[in-house]
């Protein structure tokens, strides 16, 4: 690995290391600051279980007074789902429950309002019909485990389970946490910390501990609601109009926190509680390490072979329309992860799995080439998928892998 500490054209210094053959990733990372309005960010890559890219640069605050450091963490929004899904994969491997088990068999109160037959698999593939919540939750309500459990159990179905799929933007993590709590006794944040983060030495938290200094966490430069209306092209008019319709499934799935603007997630109150679908805070290094482990079979985490087979299997579509009820585009999900779909291509095949986060963060595993990738910015972009900053980095990584592969006469790969 070569150490890097060199200024880019606009005087933003890029720090970190790249392995031989991955220097182009550093160049693209510098281009993001020069050409793509980057504020602060990190990118990390594991290849065949080894770190090959670990870069950071820019500023961790919107006033550009404090540089992004090696240990700077940032909130990755729905990128958290990938960490949550890893915890569930570990729980499945230990036999706490099975994919085709009914959730109500472990959590009887969940059976209310016709939910008795909903399976773990349906929940993890966003087909459970439980995408929305009635009302908005404060940090105090989220921290009240019994209150949240009762609220989730009392929710009615949004559609017949299995017939449609729709992004369970916030509810997926909370339902998964309750399933764990009823089978293991720990919340998802606790289980992740002890059974995933600790074995892999990951700096990633679902519910930020008080011991973490405030200056370790980057400030989000978040867009506002007016920005959404001004960026209909990148967000899609269908999605934006549904978001602002308070009666739509989209609005009721995404507007579940008692916030006035996305930047409110910067507050210590929201950082401290467990939102396993949306407020994970960590480093790109930690996310890439986890995805690199998953891409190579998850031996350190003790993943069962059958569980790994489910992770890399092609997604099974719902019995009805494939268009996502919540975000309005064709999607594919399995095991708590997004899978490659016609509207969102990543990886070398359907074996890939990962989770993008609102604003541009993205982490994924590509088992075909044993790759783990993570990108974490603090300036949130306005794209439903394929943020240009992340795409440029991802493409550069695959070009480096392809070049390496051709030099060693191995099968060529494509992004």
Coordinates of C-alpha atoms in Angstrom, one line a residue:
X1 CA 0.0 0.0 0.0
X2 CA 1.3 3.5 -0.8
X3 CA 0.6 6.4 1.5
X4 CA -1.0 9.4 -0.1
X5 CA -1.1 13.0 1.2
X6 CA -1.3 15.3 -1.8
X7 CA -3.4 18.3 -2.7
X8 CA -5.8 18.0 -5.6
X9 CA -6.2 20.8 -8.1
X10 CA -8.5 22.8 -5.8
X11 CA -6.2 22.5 -2.8
X12 CA -8.3 19.8 -1.1
X13 CA -5.8 17.3 0.3
X14 CA -6.5 13.6 -0.2
X15 CA -5.2 11.4 2.5
X16 CA -4.9 7.6 2.9
X17 CA -3.5 4.6 1.1
X18 CA -4.0 2.7 -2.1
X19 CA -2.6 -0.6 -3.2
X20 CA -0.5 -0.9 -6.4
X21 CA -2.9 -0.7 -9.4
X22 CA -5.6 1.3 -7.6
X23 CA -4.1 4.8 -8.0
X24 CA -6.8 5.8 -10.5
X25 CA -9.4 5.6 -7.6
X26 CA -7.4 8.3 -5.8
X27 CA -7.5 10.4 -9.0
X28 CA -11.3 10.1 -9.3
X29 CA -11.7 10.8 -5.6
X30 CA -9.8 14.1 -6.1
X31 CA -12.0 14.8 -9.1
X32 CA -15.1 14.6 -7.0
X33 CA -13.8 17.6 -4.9
X34 CA -12.8 19.5 -8.0
X35 CA -15.7 18.7 -10.4
X36 CA -18.6 17.2 -8.5
X37 CA -19.0 19.6 -5.5
X38 CA -17.8 17.2 -2.8
X39 CA -17.5 18.6 0.7
X40 CA -16.0 15.8 2.7
X41 CA -16.0 12.1 2.1
X42 CA -14.2 8.7 2.4
X43 CA -14.0 5.7 0.2
X44 CA -12.7 2.2 1.0
X45 CA -12.3 -1.0 -0.9
X46 CA -11.5 -4.6 0.1
X47 CA -10.4 -7.0 -2.6
X48 CA -10.1 -10.8 -1.8
X49 CA -10.2 -10.0 1.9
X50 CA -7.4 -7.3 1.8
X51 CA -7.7 -3.5 2.0
X52 CA -6.7 -1.9 -1.3
X53 CA -8.2 1.6 -1.0
X54 CA -8.6 3.7 2.1
X55 CA -9.0 7.4 1.2
X56 CA -10.5 10.4 2.9
X57 CA -10.5 14.2 2.3
X58 CA -12.3 17.5 2.4
X59 CA -14.1 18.8 5.5
X60 CA -16.2 17.3 8.2
X61 CA -18.2 20.6 8.7
X62 CA -20.2 22.9 6.4
X63 CA -18.1 25.9 7.4
X64 CA -15.0 24.2 6.0
X65 CA -13.0 24.8 9.2
X66 CA -12.3 21.2 10.3
X67 CA -10.7 18.6 7.9
X68 CA -12.0 15.1 7.5
X69 CA -9.7 12.9 9.6
X70 CA -8.7 9.2 9.3
X71 CA -11.2 8.3 12.1
X72 CA -14.1 10.7 11.0
X73 CA -17.4 8.9 11.0
X74 CA -20.6 10.0 9.2
X75 CA -24.3 9.1 9.2
X76 CA -25.0 6.9 6.2
X77 CA -28.8 7.0 6.2
X78 CA -30.2 3.8 4.5
X79 CA -26.6 2.5 4.2
X80 CA -27.4 1.4 7.7
X81 CA -29.6 -1.3 6.3
X82 CA -26.6 -3.2 5.1
X83 CA -25.2 -3.4 8.6
X84 CA -28.6 -4.5 9.9
X85 CA -28.9 -7.1 7.3
X86 CA -25.5 -8.5 8.3
X87 CA -26.7 -8.8 11.9
X88 CA -29.8 -10.7 10.7
X89 CA -27.6 -13.0 8.5
X90 CA -25.6 -13.9 11.7
X91 CA -28.8 -14.5 13.6
X92 CA -30.1 -16.8 10.8
X93 CA -26.8 -18.7 10.9
X94 CA -27.2 -19.3 14.6
X95 CA -30.7 -20.7 14.2
X96 CA -32.5 -17.9 16.1
X97 CA -35.2 -18.1 13.4
X98 CA -35.5 -19.2 9.8
X99 CA -36.4 -17.2 6.7
X100 CA -39.8 -18.8 6.2
X101 CA -40.8 -18.7 9.8
X102 CA -43.8 -16.5 10.6
X103 CA -42.8 -13.5 12.7
X104 CA -45.9 -13.8 14.9
X105 CA -44.6 -17.2 16.0
X106 CA -41.9 -15.4 18.0
X107 CA -43.8 -12.2 18.6
X108 CA -47.5 -13.0 19.1
X109 CA -48.7 -9.4 19.3
X110 CA -47.4 -8.8 15.8
X111 CA -50.3 -11.0 14.4
X112 CA -52.8 -8.1 14.8
X113 CA -54.7 -6.8 11.8
X114 CA -54.0 -9.8 9.5
X115 CA -50.2 -9.9 9.9
X116 CA -50.1 -13.4 11.4
X117 CA -48.7 -15.1 8.2
X118 CA -46.0 -12.5 7.4
X119 CA -42.7 -14.3 7.2
X120 CA -39.1 -13.2 7.9
X121 CA -38.3 -13.6 4.2
X122 CA -41.1 -11.3 3.2
X123 CA -40.0 -8.6 5.7
X124 CA -36.3 -8.8 4.5
X125 CA -37.4 -8.5 0.8
X126 CA -39.6 -5.5 1.4
X127 CA -42.7 -7.5 0.5
X128 CA -44.3 -7.6 3.9
X129 CA -46.7 -4.7 3.3
X130 CA -45.4 -2.9 6.4
X131 CA -43.7 0.2 4.9
X132 CA -45.6 2.9 6.7
X133 CA -46.2 4.2 10.1
X134 CA -49.1 6.4 11.3
X135 CA -47.6 9.5 12.9
X136 CA -44.1 10.7 13.4
X137 CA -41.7 9.5 16.1
X138 CA -39.6 11.6 18.5
X139 CA -36.2 10.4 19.8
X140 CA -37.9 9.8 23.2
X141 CA -40.5 7.5 21.6
X142 CA -37.9 5.6 19.6
X143 CA -35.9 5.0 22.8
X144 CA -39.0 3.6 24.5
X145 CA -38.7 0.0 23.4
X146 CA -42.1 -1.1 24.7
X147 CA -43.9 1.8 23.2
X148 CA -42.2 1.2 19.8
X149 CA -42.9 -2.5 20.0
X150 CA -46.6 -1.9 20.7
X151 CA -46.8 0.7 17.9
X152 CA -45.3 -1.7 15.3
X153 CA -47.5 -4.6 16.3
X154 CA -50.6 -2.4 15.9
X155 CA -49.9 -1.3 12.4
X156 CA -52.1 -2.5 9.5
X157 CA -50.9 -3.9 6.2
X158 CA -50.3 -1.6 3.3
X159 CA -50.7 -4.4 0.8
X160 CA -51.2 -8.2 0.8
X161 CA -47.8 -9.6 1.8
X162 CA -45.9 -11.1 -1.2
X163 CA -47.9 -9.4 -3.9
X164 CA -46.0 -6.2 -4.1
X165 CA -42.7 -4.8 -2.9
X166 CA -42.1 -1.3 -1.5
X167 CA -39.2 0.2 0.3
X168 CA -39.6 -0.3 4.1
X169 CA -37.5 2.8 4.5
X170 CA -37.6 3.0 8.3
X171 CA -39.8 0.1 9.4
X172 CA -37.6 -2.7 8.2
X173 CA -35.0 -2.1 10.8
X174 CA -37.4 -1.7 13.7
X175 CA -39.3 -4.8 12.8
X176 CA -36.1 -6.7 12.5
X177 CA -35.0 -5.4 15.8
X178 CA -38.2 -6.6 17.5
X179 CA -37.7 -10.0 15.9
X180 CA -34.2 -10.2 17.4
X181 CA -35.4 -8.9 20.8
X182 CA -38.0 -11.6 20.9
X183 CA -35.6 -14.4 20.0
X184 CA -32.3 -13.3 21.4
X185 CA -33.1 -10.6 24.0
X186 CA -30.9 -7.9 22.5
X187 CA -32.0 -5.0 20.2
X188 CA -30.5 -4.9 16.8
X189 CA -28.0 -2.2 17.7
X190 CA -26.8 -4.3 20.6
X191 CA -26.6 -7.5 18.6
X192 CA -24.7 -5.7 15.8
X193 CA -22.2 -4.2 18.2
X194 CA -21.4 -7.5 19.9
X195 CA -21.8 -10.0 17.1
X196 CA -20.7 -8.1 14.0
X197 CA -18.8 -5.0 14.8
X198 CA -16.7 -6.5 17.6
X199 CA -15.4 -9.6 15.8
X200 CA -14.4 -7.5 12.8
X201 CA -13.2 -4.5 14.8
X202 CA -15.6 -2.1 13.0
X203 CA -16.1 1.5 13.9
X204 CA -19.8 1.6 13.1
X205 CA -22.7 2.2 15.5
X206 CA -26.5 1.9 15.3
X207 CA -27.2 4.3 18.2
X208 CA -24.2 6.4 18.8
X209 CA -22.7 5.8 22.3
X210 CA -22.1 8.9 24.6
X211 CA -18.4 8.1 24.7
X212 CA -17.9 9.1 21.1
X213 CA -16.7 12.7 20.9
X214 CA -18.9 15.0 18.8
X215 CA -16.0 16.1 16.7
X216 CA -15.6 12.5 15.5
X217 CA -18.9 12.7 13.5
X218 CA -19.1 14.7 10.3
X219 CA -21.8 17.3 10.0
X220 CA -24.3 16.6 7.3
X221 CA -24.8 19.2 4.6
X222 CA -28.3 18.1 3.9
X223 CA -30.7 19.2 1.2
X224 CA -34.0 20.8 2.1
X225 CA -37.5 20.2 0.8
X226 CA -37.3 23.1 -1.6
X227 CA -34.2 21.4 -3.1
X228 CA -36.3 18.3 -3.8
X229 CA -38.8 20.3 -5.8
X230 CA -36.0 22.0 -7.7
X231 CA -34.4 18.6 -8.7
X232 CA -37.3 16.7 -10.1
X233 CA -35.2 15.4 -12.9
X234 CA -32.7 13.5 -10.7
X235 CA -35.3 12.4 -8.1
X236 CA -38.2 11.7 -10.6
X237 CA -41.4 13.8 -10.6
X238 CA -43.5 10.7 -9.6
X239 CA -41.4 10.2 -6.4
X240 CA -41.3 13.9 -5.4
X241 CA -45.0 14.4 -5.9
X242 CA -45.8 11.3 -3.8
X243 CA -43.4 12.4 -1.1
X244 CA -45.3 15.6 -0.6
X245 CA -48.7 13.9 -0.7
X246 CA -49.4 13.2 3.0
X247 CA -51.8 10.4 2.2
X248 CA -49.5 8.5 -0.1
X249 CA -47.6 5.3 0.8
X250 CA -44.4 7.1 -0.1
X251 CA -45.0 10.0 2.3
X252 CA -46.2 7.7 5.1
X253 CA -43.1 5.5 4.6
X254 CA -40.5 8.2 4.5
X255 CA -41.9 10.9 6.8
X256 CA -41.9 8.9 10.1
X257 CA -39.5 11.0 12.1
X258 CA -40.4 14.1 14.1
X259 CA -38.1 16.3 12.1
X260 CA -38.6 19.5 10.1
X261 CA -35.7 18.9 7.7
X262 CA -33.2 16.1 6.9
X263 CA -30.4 17.9 8.6
X264 CA -32.1 17.3 12.0
X265 CA -30.6 13.9 12.0
X266 CA -27.4 15.8 12.9
X267 CA -28.9 16.3 16.4
X268 CA -27.4 14.3 19.3
X269 CA -30.9 13.1 20.2
X270 CA -31.4 11.3 16.9
X271 CA -27.8 10.1 16.7
X272 CA -28.2 8.4 20.1
X273 CA -31.3 6.2 19.4
X274 CA -31.5 3.1 17.4
X275 CA -32.9 3.6 13.9
X276 CA -31.5 0.4 12.3
X277 CA -32.7 1.4 8.8
X278 CA -31.5 5.0 8.8
X279 CA -29.1 6.5 11.4
X280 CA -26.0 4.2 11.4
X281 CA -22.8 6.2 11.9
X282 CA -19.4 4.9 11.0
X283 CA -16.4 4.9 8.7
X284 CA -16.2 3.9 5.1
X285 CA -13.4 1.6 6.2
X286 CA -15.7 -0.3 8.5
X287 CA -18.4 -0.7 5.9
X288 CA -16.0 -1.9 3.3
X289 CA -14.4 -4.3 5.8
X290 CA -17.8 -5.9 6.5
X291 CA -18.8 -6.1 2.8
X292 CA -15.4 -7.6 2.1
X293 CA -16.0 -10.2 4.7
X294 CA -19.5 -11.0 3.3
X295 CA -18.1 -11.1 -0.2
X296 CA -15.7 -13.9 0.8
X297 CA -18.3 -16.0 2.6
X298 CA -18.5 -14.5 6.1
X299 CA -16.2 -17.0 7.8
X300 CA -15.2 -14.7 10.6
X301 CA -18.9 -14.0 11.4
X302 CA -19.7 -17.7 11.3
X303 CA -22.1 -17.4 8.3
X304 CA -23.9 -20.6 7.5
X305 CA -23.4 -21.9 3.9
X306 CA -27.1 -21.8 3.3
X307 CA -27.4 -18.2 4.5
X308 CA -24.5 -17.2 2.2
X309 CA -26.3 -18.9 -0.6
X310 CA -29.4 -16.8 0.1
X311 CA -27.3 -13.7 0.0
X312 CA -26.0 -14.3 -3.5
X313 CA -29.1 -15.9 -4.9
X314 CA -31.1 -14.0 -7.6
X315 CA -33.9 -11.9 -6.1
X316 CA -37.4 -13.4 -6.3
X317 CA -39.9 -10.8 -7.6
X318 CA -43.3 -10.3 -6.0
X319 CA -46.3 -12.1 -7.5
X320 CA -47.7 -8.7 -8.7
X321 CA -46.1 -5.7 -10.3
X322 CA -42.3 -5.2 -9.8
X323 CA -42.5 -1.4 -9.5
X324 CA -41.7 -0.3 -6.0
X325 CA -44.8 0.9 -4.3
X326 CA -42.8 3.5 -2.3
X327 CA -40.1 4.9 -4.5
X328 CA -41.8 4.3 -7.9
X329 CA -39.0 2.5 -9.8
X330 CA -38.3 -1.2 -10.5
X331 CA -36.4 -2.6 -7.6
X332 CA -35.1 -5.9 -6.3
X333 CA -34.5 -7.0 -2.7
X334 CA -33.4 -10.0 -0.7
X335 CA -32.1 -10.7 2.8
X336 CA -32.4 -7.1 3.8
X337 CA -30.3 -5.9 0.9
X338 CA -30.9 -4.2 -2.5
X339 CA -30.0 -6.4 -5.4
X340 CA -29.1 -5.4 -9.0
X341 CA -32.2 -4.5 -11.0
X342 CA -32.9 -2.9 -14.4
X343 CA -33.2 0.5 -12.7
X344 CA -30.1 0.1 -10.5
X345 CA -27.2 -1.9 -11.8
X346 CA -24.2 -2.7 -9.7
X347 CA -21.7 -5.5 -9.3
X348 CA -20.8 -8.1 -11.9
X349 CA -24.0 -10.2 -11.5
X350 CA -27.1 -10.8 -9.5
X351 CA -24.9 -12.2 -6.8
X352 CA -24.0 -8.7 -5.6
X353 CA -25.9 -7.1 -2.7
X354 CA -25.7 -3.8 -0.8
X355 CA -27.6 -0.8 0.3
X356 CA -27.5 2.8 -1.0
X357 CA -28.2 5.7 1.4
X358 CA -30.1 8.9 0.8
X359 CA -27.6 11.5 -0.2
X360 CA -25.2 9.3 -2.1
X361 CA -23.6 6.8 0.4
X362 CA -23.3 3.3 -0.9
X363 CA -21.8 0.0 0.4
X364 CA -22.0 -3.4 -1.4
X365 CA -20.4 -6.8 -1.7
X366 CA -19.6 -8.4 -5.1
X367 CA -18.9 -12.1 -4.3
X368 CA -18.0 -12.8 -8.0
X369 CA -14.8 -10.9 -7.6
X370 CA -14.6 -10.9 -3.7
X371 CA -15.0 -7.2 -3.5
X372 CA -16.3 -5.0 -0.6
X373 CA -16.9 -1.3 -1.4
X374 CA -18.1 1.7 0.6
X375 CA -18.4 5.5 -0.1
X376 CA -19.5 7.9 2.6
X377 CA -20.0 11.6 1.9
X378 CA -21.4 14.3 4.2
X379 CA -22.8 16.6 1.5
X380 CA -26.0 14.8 0.6
X381 CA -26.8 14.6 -3.1
X382 CA -30.2 14.6 -4.8
X383 CA -30.4 11.2 -6.6
X384 CA -32.6 8.2 -6.0
X385 CA -29.7 6.1 -7.2
X386 CA -26.3 6.3 -8.9
X387 CA -25.0 9.5 -7.3
X388 CA -22.3 10.7 -9.9
X389 CA -19.6 10.9 -7.2
X390 CA -20.1 7.3 -6.1
X391 CA -20.6 6.0 -9.6
X392 CA -17.3 7.5 -10.7
X393 CA -15.5 5.8 -7.8
X394 CA -17.2 2.5 -8.4
X395 CA -16.4 2.5 -12.1
X396 CA -12.7 3.3 -11.3
X397 CA -12.5 0.4 -8.9
X398 CA -13.8 -2.0 -11.4
X399 CA -11.5 -0.7 -14.1
X400 CA -8.6 -1.3 -11.7
X401 CA -9.8 -4.8 -11.0
X402 CA -10.3 -5.5 -14.7
X403 CA -6.8 -4.3 -15.5
X404 CA -5.3 -6.4 -12.7
X405 CA -7.2 -9.4 -14.0
X406 CA -6.0 -9.0 -17.5
X407 CA -2.4 -8.6 -16.4
X408 CA -2.6 -12.0 -14.6
X409 CA -4.6 -13.7 -17.4
X410 CA -7.6 -14.1 -15.1
X411 CA -11.2 -13.9 -16.4
X412 CA -12.2 -10.3 -17.1
X413 CA -14.8 -8.6 -15.1
X414 CA -17.2 -5.7 -15.8
X415 CA -18.9 -3.2 -13.5

